[in-house]
Amino acid sequence: MDRNLALNLARVTEAAALGAAKYMGRGDKNEADQAAVDGMRRMFDTLNVDGVVVIGEGEMDEAPMLYIGERIGKASEGSPKLDIAVDPLDGTNAVAKGLPNAISVVATAPRGCLLNAPDMYMDKIAVGPRAKGVVNLDAPVKENLINVAKALNKSISDLTVTMLERERHEGIIRECRELGVRIKLFKDGDVGAAIATCFEDRGVDILLGIGGAPEGVIAAAALKCLGGEFQGKLVPYTEEEAERCKKMGVDTDKVLLLDDLVKGNEVLFAATGISDGDLLKGVRYFGDYTARTHSVVMRSETGTIRFIEAIHRLDKKPDYAK
Ligand code: VTB
């Protein structure tokens, strides 16, 4: 895999972030999402890849761009054939309201390597490298928490669990409180939260709970690069969703391990902050038509993690300056 492609993916998420960030706090999540999609699509068109979107904005009839099955990149002979997973704006509500943790993300792997997760819910567990191998999504919550605390050499009261603030998590929250761990709830953006478990200074040790399945595959791609562990289980809420899982050949009783979600070791991942978050700083606008972005780029093959702060001259990039 061309290692410079990883850096080009940062250009893709930067373009999406610069597009969406202008809409922060304006109350219109669709407008922000569209700007992220436009920025991302435009930059993808400049890359020498033969890509197929396997996780994207929706089915062809509901998404004009970055829809599942769409071919992207300017493919030529010898271009890498890739599966592409995108979430141009994870945290549409966060941008619309000016709240934290909105990011733009993209992950790629060779064709056929990313699980084509349908747009439904997924039960998730994510931990960083030091707790790899000690969690099991099928085990009771308390058992996982005790095992992670042990692996991190922390007392249980110092362990921090993070999850989406949703009513469906009341049961897990109760169990966490009975055990006495710390809890950090967030409103949107479980991709960034899963990644944060891999950085000790980000203040969260384990992600639990149910979020979007597409976001689960994207988070798994990142955790593969970071050497963490991610497990997921599709949670169909309707007959139709259950049928869809069956057709895909996914057993909803089975825990999907990292290699079921993201096969092989040629994974590339990039993310750029849109609003300030635990993982990345948001887009900042300075005088003289400049803006700063903060991104992370990773490759699973070498495990290199790059944080990139970029200063953009918006007057020289008319597409961003609108
Ligand atoms: C999560 C979260 C996303 O969707 O996956 C969530 O990470 C799941 O859906 O940022 P609900 O909002 O229905 O709980 C998002 O909030 C939006 O994609």
Coordinates of C-alpha atoms and ligand atoms in Angstrom, one line a residue:
M1 CA 0.0 0.0 0.0
D2 CA 1.3 3.4 -1.0
R3 CA 2.2 5.0 2.4
N4 CA 1.7 8.5 1.1
L5 CA -1.9 7.7 0.6
A6 CA -2.4 8.0 4.3
L7 CA -1.3 11.6 4.2
N8 CA -3.6 12.2 1.3
L9 CA -6.5 10.9 3.4
A10 CA -5.7 13.6 5.8
R11 CA -6.3 16.1 3.0
V12 CA -9.7 14.4 2.5
T13 CA -10.8 14.8 6.1
E14 CA -9.3 18.3 6.3
A15 CA -11.4 19.3 3.3
A16 CA -14.5 17.9 4.9
A17 CA -13.8 19.6 8.2
L18 CA -13.1 23.0 6.7
G19 CA -16.4 22.7 4.8
A20 CA -18.4 21.7 7.8
A21 CA -16.8 23.9 10.5
K22 CA -18.2 27.1 8.9
Y23 CA -21.7 25.9 9.9
M24 CA -20.9 25.5 13.6
G25 CA -23.8 26.6 15.8
R26 CA -26.0 27.6 12.9
G27 CA -28.6 24.9 13.9
D28 CA -28.7 23.2 10.6
K29 CA -27.1 19.8 10.7
N30 CA -28.0 18.9 7.1
E31 CA -26.2 22.0 5.8
A32 CA -23.1 21.1 7.8
D33 CA -23.2 17.5 6.7
Q34 CA -23.6 18.5 3.0
A35 CA -20.6 20.8 3.2
A36 CA -18.5 18.0 4.7
V37 CA -19.6 15.6 2.0
D38 CA -18.8 18.1 -0.7
G39 CA -15.4 18.8 0.6
M40 CA -14.6 15.1 1.0
R41 CA -15.9 14.2 -2.4
R42 CA -14.0 16.9 -4.1
M43 CA -10.7 15.9 -2.5
F44 CA -11.2 12.2 -3.2
D45 CA -11.5 13.0 -6.9
T46 CA -7.9 14.1 -6.9
L47 CA -6.5 10.8 -5.4
N48 CA -5.1 8.0 -7.5
V49 CA -7.2 5.2 -6.1
D50 CA -9.9 2.8 -7.4
G51 CA -12.2 3.1 -4.4
V52 CA -15.6 1.8 -3.6
V53 CA -17.6 3.3 -0.8
V54 CA -18.7 0.4 1.5
I55 CA -19.7 2.6 4.4
G56 CA -21.0 6.0 3.5
E57 CA -23.9 8.5 3.5
G58 CA -26.6 5.9 2.8
E59 CA -28.0 3.9 -0.2
M60 CA -27.8 5.4 -3.7
D61 CA -31.4 6.6 -3.7
E62 CA -31.1 8.5 -0.4
A63 CA -27.6 10.0 -0.8
P64 CA -26.5 12.0 -3.9
M65 CA -22.8 11.6 -2.9
L66 CA -20.6 9.1 -1.1
Y67 CA -23.4 6.6 -1.3
I68 CA -22.7 2.9 -0.6
G69 CA -21.4 1.4 -3.8
E70 CA -20.2 4.7 -5.3
R71 CA -16.8 4.5 -7.1
I72 CA -14.4 7.2 -6.0
G73 CA -10.9 8.4 -6.9
K74 CA -9.3 8.8 -10.3
A75 CA -8.6 5.2 -11.0
S76 CA -5.9 4.4 -13.5
E77 CA -3.8 1.3 -14.2
G78 CA -2.1 0.2 -11.1
S79 CA -4.3 2.3 -8.7
P80 CA -4.9 0.4 -5.5
K81 CA -8.4 -1.2 -5.3
L82 CA -9.8 -0.1 -2.0
D83 CA -12.8 -0.4 0.2
I84 CA -13.6 3.1 1.6
A85 CA -15.5 3.9 4.8
V86 CA -16.4 7.5 5.3
D87 CA -18.2 9.5 7.9
P88 CA -17.7 13.1 6.6
L89 CA -19.2 14.5 9.7
D90 CA -19.5 12.3 12.8
G91 CA -21.5 14.4 15.2
T92 CA -23.9 16.4 12.9
N93 CA -25.9 17.6 16.0
A94 CA -22.6 18.7 17.7
V95 CA -21.7 21.0 14.8
A96 CA -25.2 22.3 14.5
K97 CA -25.2 23.3 18.2
G98 CA -21.5 24.2 18.5
L99 CA -21.0 21.2 20.9
P100 CA -17.7 19.2 21.2
N101 CA -16.4 16.1 19.5
A102 CA -17.5 16.5 15.9
I103 CA -14.9 15.0 13.5
S104 CA -14.5 14.0 9.9
V105 CA -13.2 10.4 9.3
V106 CA -12.2 8.1 6.6
A107 CA -10.7 4.6 6.6
T108 CA -9.5 2.4 3.8
A109 CA -8.4 -1.2 3.3
P110 CA -7.9 -3.4 0.2
R111 CA -11.1 -4.4 -1.6
G112 CA -13.2 -6.8 0.4
C113 CA -11.6 -6.1 3.8
L114 CA -14.1 -3.8 5.5
L115 CA -17.4 -5.3 6.7
N116 CA -20.2 -3.7 4.8
A117 CA -22.1 -2.9 8.0
P118 CA -25.7 -2.0 7.4
D119 CA -27.1 1.2 8.9
M120 CA -28.3 -0.2 12.2
Y121 CA -27.1 -0.3 15.7
M122 CA -24.1 -2.1 17.1
D123 CA -23.2 -3.0 20.7
K124 CA -19.6 -2.1 21.2
I125 CA -16.6 -2.5 23.5
A126 CA -13.3 -0.7 22.8
V127 CA -10.1 -0.6 24.8
G128 CA -6.5 0.5 24.3
P129 CA -3.5 -1.7 23.7
R130 CA -2.7 -2.4 27.4
A131 CA -6.2 -3.9 27.9
K132 CA -6.1 -5.9 24.6
G133 CA -7.2 -9.5 25.2
V134 CA -9.0 -9.1 28.5
V135 CA -12.4 -8.0 27.3
N136 CA -15.3 -10.0 25.9
L137 CA -18.5 -8.4 24.7
D138 CA -20.4 -11.5 25.8
A139 CA -19.1 -11.3 29.4
P140 CA -20.9 -9.3 32.1
V141 CA -20.1 -5.6 32.2
K142 CA -18.6 -5.9 35.7
E143 CA -16.3 -8.7 34.7
N144 CA -14.9 -6.6 31.8
L145 CA -14.4 -3.6 33.9
I146 CA -12.5 -5.5 36.6
N147 CA -10.3 -7.1 34.0
V148 CA -9.5 -3.8 32.3
A149 CA -8.7 -2.2 35.7
K150 CA -6.3 -5.1 36.4
A151 CA -4.7 -4.9 33.0
L152 CA -4.1 -1.1 33.4
N153 CA -3.0 -1.6 37.0
K154 CA -5.6 0.9 38.2
S155 CA -8.0 0.7 41.1
I156 CA -11.6 0.2 40.0
S157 CA -12.5 3.7 41.3
D158 CA -9.9 5.2 39.0
L159 CA -11.2 3.4 35.9
T160 CA -13.1 5.7 33.5
V161 CA -15.9 4.2 31.3
T162 CA -17.2 6.3 28.4
M163 CA -20.5 5.9 26.5
L164 CA -23.1 7.7 24.5
E165 CA -25.6 9.5 26.7
R166 CA -28.7 7.5 25.7
E167 CA -31.7 6.0 27.6
R168 CA -30.8 2.6 26.3
H169 CA -27.6 2.7 28.4
E170 CA -29.4 3.1 31.8
G171 CA -28.7 -0.6 32.6
I172 CA -25.0 -0.4 31.9
I173 CA -24.7 2.9 33.8
R174 CA -26.4 1.3 36.8
E175 CA -23.9 -1.6 36.7
C176 CA -21.0 0.8 36.4
R177 CA -22.2 2.9 39.4
E178 CA -22.6 -0.3 41.5
L179 CA -19.0 -1.2 40.8
G180 CA -17.8 2.4 41.6
V181 CA -16.1 3.3 38.3
R182 CA -16.0 6.8 36.9
I183 CA -18.3 7.5 33.9
K184 CA -17.9 10.0 31.1
L185 CA -21.0 10.4 29.0
F186 CA -21.0 12.1 25.6
K187 CA -23.7 13.2 23.3
D188 CA -22.4 12.3 19.8
G189 CA -19.3 10.8 18.2
D190 CA -18.4 7.3 19.4
V191 CA -15.7 6.9 16.8
G192 CA -13.6 9.5 18.5
A193 CA -14.5 8.1 21.9
A194 CA -13.3 4.6 20.9
I195 CA -10.1 6.0 19.6
A196 CA -9.5 8.0 22.8
T197 CA -9.3 4.7 24.8
C198 CA -6.0 4.1 23.0
F199 CA -4.3 7.3 24.4
E200 CA -3.7 7.2 28.1
D201 CA -3.8 11.0 28.4
R202 CA -7.3 11.3 26.9
G203 CA -8.8 10.2 30.2
V204 CA -11.0 7.3 29.1
D205 CA -10.2 3.6 29.5
I206 CA -13.1 1.7 27.9
L207 CA -15.9 2.5 25.6
L208 CA -19.2 0.6 26.1
G209 CA -22.7 0.7 24.7
I210 CA -24.7 0.8 21.6
G211 CA -24.0 3.2 18.7
G212 CA -24.2 3.1 14.9
A213 CA -22.8 0.0 13.2
P214 CA -21.1 1.9 10.3
E215 CA -19.3 4.0 13.0
G216 CA -18.3 0.7 14.6
V217 CA -16.4 -0.5 11.5
I218 CA -14.7 2.9 11.2
A219 CA -13.6 2.8 14.8
A220 CA -12.4 -0.8 14.4
A221 CA -10.2 0.4 11.5
A222 CA -8.6 3.0 13.8
L223 CA -8.2 0.6 16.7
K224 CA -6.4 -1.9 14.4
C225 CA -3.9 0.8 13.5
L226 CA -3.5 1.7 17.2
G227 CA -3.2 -1.8 18.5
G228 CA -6.3 -1.6 20.6
E229 CA -9.2 -4.0 20.8
F230 CA -12.7 -3.5 19.4
Q231 CA -15.6 -5.9 19.4
G232 CA -19.1 -5.4 18.1
K233 CA -22.4 -7.2 17.7
L234 CA -25.1 -6.0 15.3
V235 CA -28.3 -5.2 17.1
P236 CA -31.3 -5.4 14.7
Y237 CA -34.3 -3.6 16.2
T238 CA -36.8 -4.6 13.4
E239 CA -37.7 -7.7 11.4
E240 CA -36.3 -6.0 8.3
E241 CA -33.0 -5.3 10.0
A242 CA -32.8 -8.9 11.2
E243 CA -33.5 -10.1 7.7
R244 CA -30.7 -7.9 6.4
C245 CA -28.2 -9.4 8.8
K246 CA -29.3 -12.9 7.7
K247 CA -28.8 -12.0 4.0
M248 CA -25.3 -10.7 4.8
G249 CA -24.5 -13.9 6.5
V250 CA -23.9 -12.1 9.8
D251 CA -24.9 -14.0 12.9
T252 CA -26.3 -11.4 15.3
D253 CA -25.5 -13.6 18.3
K254 CA -21.9 -13.7 17.4
V255 CA -19.4 -11.2 18.6
L256 CA -17.6 -9.7 15.7
L257 CA -13.9 -9.4 16.5
L258 CA -11.5 -6.9 15.0
D259 CA -10.5 -9.2 12.1
D260 CA -14.2 -9.8 11.3
L261 CA -14.8 -6.1 11.0
V262 CA -11.6 -5.1 9.3
K263 CA -9.6 -7.9 7.6
G264 CA -5.8 -7.8 7.1
N265 CA -3.2 -5.3 8.1
E266 CA -3.3 -2.8 5.3
V267 CA -5.6 -0.3 6.9
L268 CA -5.3 3.5 6.6
F269 CA -7.2 5.9 8.8
A270 CA -7.5 9.7 9.0
A271 CA -9.6 12.0 11.0
T272 CA -9.8 15.8 11.4
G273 CA -11.5 17.7 14.3
I274 CA -14.4 20.0 13.4
S275 CA -15.4 21.1 16.9
D276 CA -13.0 20.8 19.8
G277 CA -12.9 17.3 21.3
D278 CA -11.1 14.8 23.5
L279 CA -9.1 13.5 20.5
L280 CA -8.6 16.5 18.2
K281 CA -8.9 20.3 18.3
G282 CA -11.6 21.8 16.2
V283 CA -11.1 24.1 13.2
R284 CA -9.9 27.6 14.2
Y285 CA -10.2 30.6 12.0
F286 CA -7.5 33.3 12.2
G287 CA -7.1 36.7 10.6
D288 CA -5.9 37.1 7.0
Y289 CA -8.1 34.3 5.8
T290 CA -6.2 31.5 7.5
A291 CA -7.6 28.5 9.3
R292 CA -5.9 25.7 11.3
T293 CA -6.9 22.1 11.3
H294 CA -5.9 19.3 13.6
S295 CA -5.8 15.7 12.2
V296 CA -4.6 12.2 13.1
V297 CA -3.4 9.8 10.4
M298 CA -2.5 6.2 11.0
R299 CA -1.3 3.1 9.2
S300 CA -1.8 -0.4 10.6
E301 CA 1.3 -1.8 8.8
T302 CA 3.8 0.2 10.7
G303 CA 1.6 1.5 13.5
T304 CA 2.8 5.1 12.9
I305 CA 0.4 7.7 14.4
R306 CA 0.8 11.2 13.1
F307 CA -0.9 14.2 14.5
I308 CA -0.9 17.0 11.9
E309 CA -1.6 20.6 12.5
A310 CA -2.1 22.4 9.2
I311 CA -2.5 26.0 8.5
H312 CA -4.6 26.7 5.4
R313 CA -4.5 29.8 3.4
L314 CA -8.2 30.1 2.6
D315 CA -7.6 32.9 0.1
K316 CA -5.6 30.4 -2.0
K317 CA -8.2 27.7 -1.6
P318 CA -11.3 29.3 -3.0
D319 CA -13.4 26.2 -2.4
Y320 CA -13.0 26.6 1.3
A321 CA -13.4 30.3 1.6
K322 CA -17.1 30.5 0.5
Ligands
VTB1 C1 -23.5 7.1 17.4 C2 -22.7 8.3 17.4 C3 -22.9 9.1 16.2 O1 -25.1 8.2 16.0 O2 -23.0 6.1 16.6 C4 -24.9 7.4 17.2 O3 -21.3 8.0 17.5 C5 -25.9 6.2 17.2 O4 -27.2 6.6 16.9 O5 -22.2 10.3 16.3 P1 -28.3 7.4 17.9 O6 -28.0 8.8 17.8 O7 -29.6 7.0 17.4 O8 -28.1 6.9 19.3 C6 -24.4 9.4 16.0 O9 -24.8 10.2 17.1 C7 -24.7 10.2 14.7 O10 -24.2 9.5 13.7

